[in-house]
C-alpha cells in the first residue's frame, strides 16, 4: 500500500517525466545525480514497480489481510462450500464406507490426454487426494502453469476407487483469465529463465530507486541541518545505511552461518534467522554510532565500512561453501547452475561493494580536505582580524 | 526461427527504439552529435521510427512465447533498454556515437 502511494505521488511530483526520461548526469553534484538516477530507475521500470505493487495488494488484501469469508462470515462460507460440492458433483463428506484406490498413474495419463485434446498439452502441477480410503474419495489433478504466466489450472477430477472421471473444470472465464494472469505474474511459477532475470533487473532498479531516494533526501537537508545543529539528517542517514548496506550485511551473515552451523543442530533454520536479524541490528547500531560526520555535512564512514564488510562476507560465503561441500566454481560452472549462480552473484556483489567502498573512501578524503582547508582559512581570517 | 533468435531481435529492436526516442530529444541529440538538432519533422520521424521499432520488438517477443508471457518479457525489455540507453548517454560518448551511426538514417543525421 505504501509502495503504491509512493509510486503514484512520485509520478505526480515528477513533472518532466518524458523530457528527462533518459537523463542521468553522474558528473553533477551528488544531490542532482542521485535525483536523476532516482527518477530514471523509477520511470523506466514504472510498469514493473506498478504491477508488482498492485498484484501484491490484490493477492494479499484478498487472502491474507482480509480473509473475511472464512472468519467473520464462516456459516455463509461453509454453506457455499456444500453448495459448490453439490454443483460440481465432488463429494463434500466421507461416506464412511472403506474403499481401495485405483491406479493414480492411469488417472494422470488420462488427464494429460484430455489436456492434449484441448490443445494445451502439459505436465501435472498439483495433485490432491480427498477422503483417502473412503468410497467418496476423489483425486484432483491440475495442469502445471510453468509454460504460461497463470498458475496451475484445468483441473480434472477422478473417483479414487474406480478411476472414473467425475468432472472436468470448464475453461476459465475472462475474469478468471485476468485473475490468473495477475496472480501468476506476481508469484512467478513459470519456467522462463530470461523473464526471471528480467524480474531480477526490475527488482534491482527498484532497489536503486529507493536507495537514491534516501541519498537525495539526506543530501538535500544535510547542510541546512549542519548549520542549524539539528541531528535529523544524521538519524535518517543511519537508517539509510541500515536499509541499503545493512540488509546486505545481514543476508551475507546468514549465508555464512548456514555453512558454519552444524547441520545436525536442532532448529538450524531458526538460528540462521536469528543471525540475520542480529546482524541487521548490529549494522543499524554501527550506522548510528558512526554517523557523527553527517551532522557537520560530511559522509558517514559507516557506508564505506559496511561495503567492505559485505565484500568480505560474500567472499567468505563462497569459500566456506567450497570448504564444506567441495563445490567450487570450477566444478559447478556449466554443470550445476543453481550453486554456480549463487556463487557468481556473491562474487559480483563483492566486486561491486569493493568498487563502491573505494569510491566512497576517495570522496570522504576529498570532502575532509576541503573542510579542513576551509577551517584553516577561517582561522587565518580570524587571526588577520 | 528459434526462440532465442526471436528474443535476440526483440532486445535489439527495443534498444534501437529507445535510442531513437532519446535522439528525438534535443538535450540527448547534442550529447551525441555536433550538428544542430533536427527540426520538428525530423524529431517526429525519429519518434515514429522509435515507436515502430518498439512495436517490432513486441512482434518478435510474440514469436517466441505465449502472448501473456511475451507481453511481460516485452515490458521488461523496454525497461532494460531505456536504462541501458540512459547509462550509455551518461557514460560513454565514444560508444554512443558509433551506435548512432549504425541506427540513425543518414537523412536526419
PDB file of C-alpha atoms in Angstrom, chain A residues 2-303:
ATOM      1  CA  UNK A   2       2.839   2.381   0.933  1.00  0.00           C
ATOM      2  CA  UNK A   3       4.680   1.417  -2.235  1.00  0.00           C
ATOM      3  CA  UNK A   4       1.592   2.181  -4.316  1.00  0.00           C
ATOM      4  CA  UNK A   5       1.198   5.588  -2.636  1.00  0.00           C
ATOM      5  CA  UNK A   6       4.909   6.309  -3.190  1.00  0.00           C
ATOM      6  CA  UNK A   7       4.659   5.350  -6.871  1.00  0.00           C
ATOM      7  CA  UNK A   8       1.611   7.490  -7.568  1.00  0.00           C
ATOM      8  CA  UNK A   9       2.915  10.520  -5.657  1.00  0.00           C
ATOM      9  CA  UNK A  10       6.287  10.096  -7.392  1.00  0.00           C
ATOM     10  CA  UNK A  11       4.639  10.255 -10.812  1.00  0.00           C
ATOM     11  CA  UNK A  12       2.668  13.345  -9.778  1.00  0.00           C
ATOM     12  CA  UNK A  13       5.758  15.168  -8.429  1.00  0.00           C
ATOM     13  CA  UNK A  14       7.997  14.308 -11.384  1.00  0.00           C
ATOM     14  CA  UNK A  15       6.738  16.822 -13.960  1.00  0.00           C
ATOM     15  CA  UNK A  16       9.295  16.409 -16.722  1.00  0.00           C
ATOM     16  CA  UNK A  17       8.811  12.672 -16.873  1.00  0.00           C
ATOM     17  CA  UNK A  18       9.209  12.283 -20.618  1.00  0.00           C
ATOM     18  CA  UNK A  19      11.623  15.113 -21.291  1.00  0.00           C
ATOM     19  CA  UNK A  20      14.045  13.736 -18.692  1.00  0.00           C
ATOM     20  CA  UNK A  21      13.314  10.073 -19.436  1.00  0.00           C
ATOM     21  CA  UNK A  22      16.952   9.245 -20.284  1.00  0.00           C
ATOM     22  CA  UNK A  23      18.590  11.938 -18.179  1.00  0.00           C
ATOM     23  CA  UNK A  24      21.379  10.924 -15.817  1.00  0.00           C
ATOM     24  CA  UNK A  25      24.216  13.358 -15.071  1.00  0.00           C
ATOM     25  CA  UNK A  26      26.770  11.487 -12.957  1.00  0.00           C
ATOM     26  CA  UNK A  27      29.282  14.328 -13.195  1.00  0.00           C
ATOM     27  CA  UNK A  28      26.961  16.803 -11.458  1.00  0.00           C
ATOM     28  CA  UNK A  29      26.961  17.126  -7.682  1.00  0.00           C
ATOM     29  CA  UNK A  30      25.629  14.193  -5.727  1.00  0.00           C
ATOM     30  CA  UNK A  31      22.227  15.682  -4.942  1.00  0.00           C
ATOM     31  CA  UNK A  32      21.482  16.240  -8.642  1.00  0.00           C
ATOM     32  CA  UNK A  33      22.821  12.916  -9.886  1.00  0.00           C
ATOM     33  CA  UNK A  34      21.053  10.994  -7.116  1.00  0.00           C
ATOM     34  CA  UNK A  35      17.754  12.622  -8.110  1.00  0.00           C
ATOM     35  CA  UNK A  36      18.441  11.863 -11.800  1.00  0.00           C
ATOM     36  CA  UNK A  37      19.072   8.228 -11.043  1.00  0.00           C
ATOM     37  CA  UNK A  38      16.059   8.084  -8.715  1.00  0.00           C
ATOM     38  CA  UNK A  39      13.788   9.441 -11.461  1.00  0.00           C
ATOM     39  CA  UNK A  40      15.290   7.271 -14.174  1.00  0.00           C
ATOM     40  CA  UNK A  41      15.180   3.957 -12.295  1.00  0.00           C
ATOM     41  CA  UNK A  42      11.681   4.808 -11.087  1.00  0.00           C
ATOM     42  CA  UNK A  43      10.316   5.770 -14.504  1.00  0.00           C
ATOM     43  CA  UNK A  44      11.912   3.189 -16.816  1.00  0.00           C
ATOM     44  CA  UNK A  45      10.721   0.331 -14.628  1.00  0.00           C
ATOM     45  CA  UNK A  46       7.444   2.029 -13.648  1.00  0.00           C
ATOM     46  CA  UNK A  47       5.239  -0.699 -15.209  1.00  0.00           C
ATOM     47  CA  UNK A  48       7.204  -3.327 -13.266  1.00  0.00           C
ATOM     48  CA  UNK A  49       7.026  -1.423  -9.962  1.00  0.00           C
ATOM     49  CA  UNK A  50       3.349  -0.717 -10.547  1.00  0.00           C
ATOM     50  CA  UNK A  51       2.209  -4.229 -11.422  1.00  0.00           C
ATOM     51  CA  UNK A  52       4.142  -5.700  -8.529  1.00  0.00           C
ATOM     52  CA  UNK A  53       2.677  -3.271  -6.010  1.00  0.00           C
ATOM     53  CA  UNK A  54      -0.788  -3.735  -7.491  1.00  0.00           C
ATOM     54  CA  UNK A  55      -0.788  -7.534  -7.732  1.00  0.00           C
ATOM     55  CA  UNK A  56       0.783  -7.747  -4.278  1.00  0.00           C
ATOM     56  CA  UNK A  57      -2.132  -5.741  -2.910  1.00  0.00           C
ATOM     57  CA  UNK A  58      -4.674  -7.734  -4.906  1.00  0.00           C
ATOM     58  CA  UNK A  59      -3.336 -11.060  -3.648  1.00  0.00           C
ATOM     59  CA  UNK A  60      -2.594 -10.239  -0.055  1.00  0.00           C
ATOM     60  CA  UNK A  61      -5.543  -7.957   0.622  1.00  0.00           C
ATOM     61  CA  UNK A  62      -7.915 -10.669  -0.556  1.00  0.00           C
ATOM     62  CA  UNK A  63      -6.320 -13.719   1.041  1.00  0.00           C
ATOM     63  CA  UNK A  64      -4.187 -12.673   3.970  1.00  0.00           C
ATOM     64  CA  UNK A  65      -5.216  -9.319   5.351  1.00  0.00           C
ATOM     65  CA  UNK A  66      -8.956  -9.643   4.909  1.00  0.00           C
ATOM     66  CA  UNK A  67      -9.924 -13.345   4.915  1.00  0.00           C
ATOM     67  CA  UNK A  68     -13.489 -12.242   5.702  1.00  0.00           C
ATOM     68  CA  UNK A  69     -15.340 -15.100   4.104  1.00  0.00           C
ATOM     69  CA  UNK A  70     -13.683 -17.802   6.220  1.00  0.00           C
ATOM     70  CA  UNK A  71     -13.649 -15.863   9.514  1.00  0.00           C
ATOM     71  CA  UNK A  72     -16.436 -13.335  10.004  1.00  0.00           C
ATOM     72  CA  UNK A  73     -18.789 -14.996   7.513  1.00  0.00           C
ATOM     73  CA  UNK A  74     -17.982 -18.582   8.458  1.00  0.00           C
ATOM     74  CA  UNK A  75     -21.561 -20.024   8.302  1.00  0.00           C
ATOM     75  CA  UNK A  76     -22.072 -18.496   4.847  1.00  0.00           C
ATOM     76  CA  UNK A  77     -18.653 -19.767   3.750  1.00  0.00           C
ATOM     77  CA  UNK A  78     -19.456 -23.309   4.924  1.00  0.00           C
ATOM     78  CA  UNK A  79     -22.840 -23.233   3.207  1.00  0.00           C
ATOM     79  CA  UNK A  80     -21.239 -22.100  -0.047  1.00  0.00           C
ATOM     80  CA  UNK A  81     -18.736 -24.932   0.212  1.00  0.00           C
ATOM     81  CA  UNK A  82     -21.513 -27.557   0.449  1.00  0.00           C
ATOM     82  CA  UNK A  83     -23.424 -25.861  -2.373  1.00  0.00           C
ATOM     83  CA  UNK A  84     -20.339 -25.907  -4.575  1.00  0.00           C
ATOM     84  CA  UNK A  85     -19.748 -29.591  -3.871  1.00  0.00           C
ATOM     85  CA  UNK A  86     -23.344 -30.286  -4.950  1.00  0.00           C
ATOM     86  CA  UNK A  87     -22.880 -28.317  -8.165  1.00  0.00           C
ATOM     87  CA  UNK A  88     -19.594 -29.916  -9.131  1.00  0.00           C
ATOM     88  CA  UNK A  89     -20.566 -33.446  -8.059  1.00  0.00           C
ATOM     89  CA  UNK A  90     -17.416 -33.822  -5.987  1.00  0.00           C
ATOM     90  CA  UNK A  91     -18.316 -35.381  -2.596  1.00  0.00           C
ATOM     91  CA  UNK A  92     -18.131 -32.920   0.299  1.00  0.00           C
ATOM     92  CA  UNK A  93     -18.259 -35.513   3.116  1.00  0.00           C
ATOM     93  CA  UNK A  94     -16.814 -39.004   3.644  1.00  0.00           C
ATOM     94  CA  UNK A  95     -19.294 -41.830   3.189  1.00  0.00           C
ATOM     95  CA  UNK A  96     -17.781 -43.953   5.980  1.00  0.00           C
ATOM     96  CA  UNK A  97     -17.505 -46.958   3.654  1.00  0.00           C
ATOM     97  CA  UNK A  98     -13.854 -48.056   3.219  1.00  0.00           C
ATOM     98  CA  UNK A  99     -12.578 -48.385  -0.339  1.00  0.00           C
ATOM     99  CA  UNK A 100      -9.273 -49.100  -2.063  1.00  0.00           C
ATOM    100  CA  UNK A 101      -7.620 -46.795  -4.582  1.00  0.00           C
ATOM    101  CA  UNK A 102      -7.291 -47.328  -8.348  1.00  0.00           C
ATOM    102  CA  UNK A 103      -4.142 -46.606 -10.357  1.00  0.00           C
ATOM    103  CA  UNK A 104      -3.242 -42.909  -9.990  1.00  0.00           C
ATOM    104  CA  UNK A 105      -0.776 -43.243 -12.891  1.00  0.00           C
ATOM    105  CA  UNK A 106      -3.660 -44.162 -15.181  1.00  0.00           C
ATOM    106  CA  UNK A 107      -5.585 -41.068 -13.996  1.00  0.00           C
ATOM    107  CA  UNK A 108      -2.554 -38.855 -14.667  1.00  0.00           C
ATOM    108  CA  UNK A 109      -2.233 -40.355 -18.161  1.00  0.00           C
ATOM    109  CA  UNK A 110      -5.939 -39.725 -18.805  1.00  0.00           C
ATOM    110  CA  UNK A 111      -5.658 -36.113 -17.537  1.00  0.00           C
ATOM    111  CA  UNK A 112      -2.698 -35.473 -19.856  1.00  0.00           C
ATOM    112  CA  UNK A 113      -4.632 -36.974 -22.765  1.00  0.00           C
ATOM    113  CA  UNK A 114      -7.551 -34.624 -22.066  1.00  0.00           C
ATOM    114  CA  UNK A 115      -5.258 -31.544 -21.861  1.00  0.00           C
ATOM    115  CA  UNK A 116      -3.702 -32.524 -25.185  1.00  0.00           C
ATOM    116  CA  UNK A 117      -7.185 -32.876 -26.685  1.00  0.00           C
ATOM    117  CA  UNK A 118      -7.885 -29.306 -25.533  1.00  0.00           C
ATOM    118  CA  UNK A 119      -4.742 -28.215 -27.433  1.00  0.00           C
ATOM    119  CA  UNK A 120      -2.785 -27.399 -24.277  1.00  0.00           C
ATOM    120  CA  UNK A 121      -0.562 -30.406 -23.581  1.00  0.00           C
ATOM    121  CA  UNK A 122       1.246 -30.125 -20.259  1.00  0.00           C
ATOM    122  CA  UNK A 123       2.574 -31.708 -17.101  1.00  0.00           C
ATOM    123  CA  UNK A 124       0.907 -32.203 -13.719  1.00  0.00           C
ATOM    124  CA  UNK A 125       1.457 -29.199 -11.456  1.00  0.00           C
ATOM    125  CA  UNK A 126      -0.659 -30.177  -8.481  1.00  0.00           C
ATOM    126  CA  UNK A 127      -2.326 -33.431  -7.445  1.00  0.00           C
ATOM    127  CA  UNK A 128      -4.579 -33.742  -4.389  1.00  0.00           C
ATOM    128  CA  UNK A 129      -6.359 -36.754  -2.852  1.00  0.00           C
ATOM    129  CA  UNK A 130      -9.535 -36.155  -0.828  1.00  0.00           C
ATOM    130  CA  UNK A 131     -11.227 -38.538   1.654  1.00  0.00           C
ATOM    131  CA  UNK A 132      -8.453 -41.104   1.243  1.00  0.00           C
ATOM    132  CA  UNK A 133      -9.510 -44.758   1.763  1.00  0.00           C
ATOM    133  CA  UNK A 134     -13.208 -43.867   1.596  1.00  0.00           C
ATOM    134  CA  UNK A 135     -15.678 -44.758  -1.145  1.00  0.00           C
ATOM    135  CA  UNK A 136     -16.339 -41.000  -1.563  1.00  0.00           C
ATOM    136  CA  UNK A 137     -12.630 -40.393  -2.143  1.00  0.00           C
ATOM    137  CA  UNK A 138     -11.620 -38.471  -5.230  1.00  0.00           C
ATOM    138  CA  UNK A 139      -8.396 -37.275  -6.856  1.00  0.00           C
ATOM    139  CA  UNK A 140      -7.939 -33.842  -8.410  1.00  0.00           C
ATOM    140  CA  UNK A 141      -5.203 -33.304 -10.978  1.00  0.00           C
ATOM    141  CA  UNK A 142      -4.218 -29.804 -12.110  1.00  0.00           C
ATOM    142  CA  UNK A 143      -2.057 -28.791 -15.051  1.00  0.00           C
ATOM    143  CA  UNK A 144       1.249 -27.022 -14.254  1.00  0.00           C
ATOM    144  CA  UNK A 145       1.414 -23.394 -15.360  1.00  0.00           C
ATOM    145  CA  UNK A 146       5.146 -23.464 -15.994  1.00  0.00           C
ATOM    146  CA  UNK A 147       4.819 -22.547 -19.689  1.00  0.00           C
ATOM    147  CA  UNK A 148       2.442 -19.644 -19.055  1.00  0.00           C
ATOM    148  CA  UNK A 149       2.056 -16.787 -16.605  1.00  0.00           C
ATOM    149  CA  UNK A 150      -1.079 -18.170 -14.932  1.00  0.00           C
ATOM    150  CA  UNK A 151      -0.672 -20.720 -12.150  1.00  0.00           C
ATOM    151  CA  UNK A 152      -1.976 -24.333 -12.037  1.00  0.00           C
ATOM    152  CA  UNK A 153      -5.389 -24.894 -13.550  1.00  0.00           C
ATOM    153  CA  UNK A 154      -7.524 -27.022 -15.886  1.00  0.00           C
ATOM    154  CA  UNK A 155      -8.416 -29.371 -13.034  1.00  0.00           C
ATOM    155  CA  UNK A 156      -9.651 -32.891 -13.836  1.00  0.00           C
ATOM    156  CA  UNK A 157     -11.224 -34.962 -11.055  1.00  0.00           C
ATOM    157  CA  UNK A 158     -11.431 -38.762 -10.792  1.00  0.00           C
ATOM    158  CA  UNK A 159     -13.206 -41.139  -8.414  1.00  0.00           C
ATOM    159  CA  UNK A 160     -10.387 -42.615  -6.315  1.00  0.00           C
ATOM    160  CA  UNK A 161     -11.792 -46.143  -6.018  1.00  0.00           C
ATOM    161  CA  UNK A 162     -12.536 -46.711  -9.711  1.00  0.00           C
ATOM    162  CA  UNK A 163     -10.570 -44.081 -11.625  1.00  0.00           C
ATOM    163  CA  UNK A 164     -13.804 -42.971 -13.343  1.00  0.00           C
ATOM    164  CA  UNK A 165     -13.964 -39.329 -14.456  1.00  0.00           C
ATOM    165  CA  UNK A 166     -16.100 -37.220 -12.111  1.00  0.00           C
ATOM    166  CA  UNK A 167     -15.640 -33.781 -13.541  1.00  0.00           C
ATOM    167  CA  UNK A 168     -13.542 -31.689 -15.875  1.00  0.00           C
ATOM    168  CA  UNK A 169     -13.301 -27.998 -14.876  1.00  0.00           C
ATOM    169  CA  UNK A 170     -14.820 -25.704 -17.517  1.00  0.00           C
ATOM    170  CA  UNK A 171     -12.462 -23.279 -19.328  1.00  0.00           C
ATOM    171  CA  UNK A 172     -11.713 -20.110 -17.358  1.00  0.00           C
ATOM    172  CA  UNK A 173     -13.901 -17.037 -17.827  1.00  0.00           C
ATOM    173  CA  UNK A 174     -12.360 -13.730 -18.949  1.00  0.00           C
ATOM    174  CA  UNK A 175     -12.246 -12.531 -15.341  1.00  0.00           C
ATOM    175  CA  UNK A 176     -10.671 -15.842 -14.355  1.00  0.00           C
ATOM    176  CA  UNK A 177      -8.021 -15.388 -17.032  1.00  0.00           C
ATOM    177  CA  UNK A 178      -7.168 -11.874 -15.843  1.00  0.00           C
ATOM    178  CA  UNK A 179      -7.106 -13.001 -12.212  1.00  0.00           C
ATOM    179  CA  UNK A 180      -4.843 -15.942 -13.077  1.00  0.00           C
ATOM    180  CA  UNK A 181      -2.509 -13.695 -15.053  1.00  0.00           C
ATOM    181  CA  UNK A 182      -2.223 -11.086 -12.277  1.00  0.00           C
ATOM    182  CA  UNK A 183      -1.579 -13.651  -9.550  1.00  0.00           C
ATOM    183  CA  UNK A 184       0.800 -15.628 -11.760  1.00  0.00           C
ATOM    184  CA  UNK A 185       2.907 -12.648 -12.691  1.00  0.00           C
ATOM    185  CA  UNK A 186       3.442 -11.909  -9.008  1.00  0.00           C
ATOM    186  CA  UNK A 187       4.131 -15.470  -7.829  1.00  0.00           C
ATOM    187  CA  UNK A 188       6.262 -16.470 -10.868  1.00  0.00           C
ATOM    188  CA  UNK A 189       5.713 -20.196 -11.204  1.00  0.00           C
ATOM    189  CA  UNK A 190       6.709 -20.008 -14.871  1.00  0.00           C
ATOM    190  CA  UNK A 191       9.835 -21.587 -16.284  1.00  0.00           C
ATOM    191  CA  UNK A 192      11.338 -18.791 -18.344  1.00  0.00           C
ATOM    192  CA  UNK A 193      14.897 -18.059 -17.308  1.00  0.00           C
ATOM    193  CA  UNK A 194      15.105 -14.846 -19.280  1.00  0.00           C
ATOM    194  CA  UNK A 195      11.928 -13.386 -17.800  1.00  0.00           C
ATOM    195  CA  UNK A 196      13.180 -14.357 -14.332  1.00  0.00           C
ATOM    196  CA  UNK A 197      16.417 -12.445 -14.926  1.00  0.00           C
ATOM    197  CA  UNK A 198      14.414  -9.524 -16.246  1.00  0.00           C
ATOM    198  CA  UNK A 199      12.444  -9.575 -12.978  1.00  0.00           C
ATOM    199  CA  UNK A 200      15.788  -9.500 -11.151  1.00  0.00           C
ATOM    200  CA  UNK A 201      16.721  -6.438 -13.206  1.00  0.00           C
ATOM    201  CA  UNK A 202      13.391  -4.808 -12.335  1.00  0.00           C
ATOM    202  CA  UNK A 203      13.974  -5.560  -8.650  1.00  0.00           C
ATOM    203  CA  UNK A 204      17.479  -4.086  -8.760  1.00  0.00           C
ATOM    204  CA  UNK A 205      16.147  -0.949 -10.476  1.00  0.00           C
ATOM    205  CA  UNK A 206      13.613  -0.692  -7.641  1.00  0.00           C
ATOM    206  CA  UNK A 207      16.418  -1.005  -5.064  1.00  0.00           C
ATOM    207  CA  UNK A 208      18.420   1.705  -6.838  1.00  0.00           C
ATOM    208  CA  UNK A 209      15.320   3.906  -6.863  1.00  0.00           C
ATOM    209  CA  UNK A 210      14.791   3.516  -3.103  1.00  0.00           C
ATOM    210  CA  UNK A 211      18.486   3.968  -2.226  1.00  0.00           C
ATOM    211  CA  UNK A 212      18.954   7.081  -4.381  1.00  0.00           C
ATOM    212  CA  UNK A 213      15.739   8.483  -2.917  1.00  0.00           C
ATOM    213  CA  UNK A 214      17.293   8.139   0.542  1.00  0.00           C
ATOM    214  CA  UNK A 215      20.570   9.731  -0.591  1.00  0.00           C
ATOM    215  CA  UNK A 216      18.732  12.652  -2.192  1.00  0.00           C
ATOM    216  CA  UNK A 217      16.598  13.196   0.912  1.00  0.00           C
ATOM    217  CA  UNK A 218      19.636  13.330   3.207  1.00  0.00           C
ATOM    218  CA  UNK A 219      21.854  15.349   0.854  1.00  0.00           C
ATOM    219  CA  UNK A 220      19.159  17.974   0.470  1.00  0.00           C
ATOM    220  CA  UNK A 221      18.940  18.569   4.228  1.00  0.00           C
ATOM    221  CA  UNK A 222      22.452  17.757   5.394  1.00  0.00           C
ATOM    222  CA  UNK A 223      23.969  21.212   5.034  1.00  0.00           C
ATOM    223  CA  UNK A 224      20.952  23.041   6.495  1.00  0.00           C
ATOM    224  CA  UNK A 225      20.957  20.671   9.462  1.00  0.00           C
ATOM    225  CA  UNK A 226      24.721  21.102   9.890  1.00  0.00           C
ATOM    226  CA  UNK A 227      24.183  24.858  10.082  1.00  0.00           C
ATOM    227  CA  UNK A 228      21.226  24.709  12.470  1.00  0.00           C
ATOM    228  CA  UNK A 229      22.799  21.949  14.599  1.00  0.00           C
ATOM    229  CA  UNK A 230      19.891  19.537  14.010  1.00  0.00           C
ATOM    230  CA  UNK A 231      20.533  15.788  14.270  1.00  0.00           C
ATOM    231  CA  UNK A 232      17.659  14.872  11.908  1.00  0.00           C
ATOM    232  CA  UNK A 233      19.630  14.087   8.755  1.00  0.00           C
ATOM    233  CA  UNK A 234      22.177  12.151  10.817  1.00  0.00           C
ATOM    234  CA  UNK A 235      19.437   9.818  12.033  1.00  0.00           C
ATOM    235  CA  UNK A 236      17.883   9.383   8.559  1.00  0.00           C
ATOM    236  CA  UNK A 237      21.330   8.727   7.043  1.00  0.00           C
ATOM    237  CA  UNK A 238      21.932   5.986   9.615  1.00  0.00           C
ATOM    238  CA  UNK A 239      18.548   4.460   8.751  1.00  0.00           C
ATOM    239  CA  UNK A 240      19.534   4.625   5.070  1.00  0.00           C
ATOM    240  CA  UNK A 241      22.795   2.809   5.751  1.00  0.00           C
ATOM    241  CA  UNK A 242      20.895   0.146   7.683  1.00  0.00           C
ATOM    242  CA  UNK A 243      18.403  -0.390   4.880  1.00  0.00           C
ATOM    243  CA  UNK A 244      20.860  -0.294   1.959  1.00  0.00           C
ATOM    244  CA  UNK A 245      24.139  -1.879   3.105  1.00  0.00           C
ATOM    245  CA  UNK A 246      22.945  -3.227   6.461  1.00  0.00           C
ATOM    246  CA  UNK A 247      20.459  -5.642   4.885  1.00  0.00           C
ATOM    247  CA  UNK A 248      23.260  -6.939   2.634  1.00  0.00           C
ATOM    248  CA  UNK A 249      25.473  -7.474   5.668  1.00  0.00           C
ATOM    249  CA  UNK A 250      22.625  -9.387   7.340  1.00  0.00           C
ATOM    250  CA  UNK A 251      21.975 -11.518   4.238  1.00  0.00           C
ATOM    251  CA  UNK A 252      25.641 -12.395   3.789  1.00  0.00           C
ATOM    252  CA  UNK A 253      25.948 -13.174   7.516  1.00  0.00           C
ATOM    253  CA  UNK A 254      23.016 -15.574   7.205  1.00  0.00           C
ATOM    254  CA  UNK A 255      24.667 -17.335   4.249  1.00  0.00           C
ATOM    255  CA  UNK A 256      27.917 -17.656   6.197  1.00  0.00           C
ATOM    256  CA  UNK A 257      26.075 -19.002   9.259  1.00  0.00           C
ATOM    257  CA  UNK A 258      24.355 -21.560   7.035  1.00  0.00           C
ATOM    258  CA  UNK A 259      27.801 -23.039   6.267  1.00  0.00           C
ATOM    259  CA  UNK A 260      29.234 -22.669   9.777  1.00  0.00           C
ATOM    260  CA  UNK A 261      26.411 -24.051  11.923  1.00  0.00           C
ATOM    261  CA  UNK A 262      26.454 -27.875  12.076  1.00  0.00           C
ATOM    262  CA  UNK A 263      23.664 -29.450  10.013  1.00  0.00           C
ATOM    263  CA  UNK A 264      22.685 -31.635  12.998  1.00  0.00           C
ATOM    264  CA  UNK A 265      21.905 -28.542  15.106  1.00  0.00           C
ATOM    265  CA  UNK A 266      18.293 -28.589  16.277  1.00  0.00           C
ATOM    266  CA  UNK A 267      16.311 -25.687  14.775  1.00  0.00           C
ATOM    267  CA  UNK A 268      19.156 -24.658  12.475  1.00  0.00           C
ATOM    268  CA  UNK A 269      16.800 -22.564  10.370  1.00  0.00           C
ATOM    269  CA  UNK A 270      15.760 -20.550  13.437  1.00  0.00           C
ATOM    270  CA  UNK A 271      19.407 -19.917  14.329  1.00  0.00           C
ATOM    271  CA  UNK A 272      20.033 -18.636  10.814  1.00  0.00           C
ATOM    272  CA  UNK A 273      17.076 -16.275  11.139  1.00  0.00           C
ATOM    273  CA  UNK A 274      18.495 -15.088  14.457  1.00  0.00           C
ATOM    274  CA  UNK A 275      21.854 -14.422  12.791  1.00  0.00           C
ATOM    275  CA  UNK A 276      20.084 -12.407  10.082  1.00  0.00           C
ATOM    276  CA  UNK A 277      18.137 -10.206  12.493  1.00  0.00           C
ATOM    277  CA  UNK A 278      21.103  -9.953  14.876  1.00  0.00           C
ATOM    278  CA  UNK A 279      23.484  -8.883  12.106  1.00  0.00           C
ATOM    279  CA  UNK A 280      20.945  -6.350  10.870  1.00  0.00           C
ATOM    280  CA  UNK A 281      20.547  -4.915  14.362  1.00  0.00           C
ATOM    281  CA  UNK A 282      24.345  -4.690  14.730  1.00  0.00           C
ATOM    282  CA  UNK A 283      24.621  -2.997  11.328  1.00  0.00           C
ATOM    283  CA  UNK A 284      21.991  -0.497  12.467  1.00  0.00           C
ATOM    284  CA  UNK A 285      23.923   0.172  15.695  1.00  0.00           C
ATOM    285  CA  UNK A 286      27.137   0.598  13.737  1.00  0.00           C
ATOM    286  CA  UNK A 287      25.463   3.037  11.337  1.00  0.00           C
ATOM    287  CA  UNK A 288      24.123   5.148  14.204  1.00  0.00           C
ATOM    288  CA  UNK A 289      27.444   5.058  16.061  1.00  0.00           C
ATOM    289  CA  UNK A 290      29.480   6.190  13.030  1.00  0.00           C
ATOM    290  CA  UNK A 291      27.011   8.789  11.762  1.00  0.00           C
ATOM    291  CA  UNK A 292      28.682  11.720  13.543  1.00  0.00           C
ATOM    292  CA  UNK A 293      30.213  13.302  10.397  1.00  0.00           C
ATOM    293  CA  UNK A 294      26.736  13.660   8.821  1.00  0.00           C
ATOM    294  CA  UNK A 295      25.876  16.240  11.492  1.00  0.00           C
ATOM    295  CA  UNK A 296      28.640  18.503  10.115  1.00  0.00           C
ATOM    296  CA  UNK A 297      27.698  17.878   6.469  1.00  0.00           C
ATOM    297  CA  UNK A 298      30.188  15.112   5.698  1.00  0.00           C
ATOM    298  CA  UNK A 299      29.823  11.467   4.603  1.00  0.00           C
ATOM    299  CA  UNK A 300      29.245   8.832   7.294  1.00  0.00           C
ATOM    300  CA  UNK A 301      32.111   6.293   7.240  1.00  0.00           C
ATOM    301  CA  UNK A 302      29.522   3.594   8.055  1.00  0.00           C
ATOM    302  CA  UNK A 303      28.616   3.340   4.349  1.00  0.00           C
TER     303      UNK A 303
END
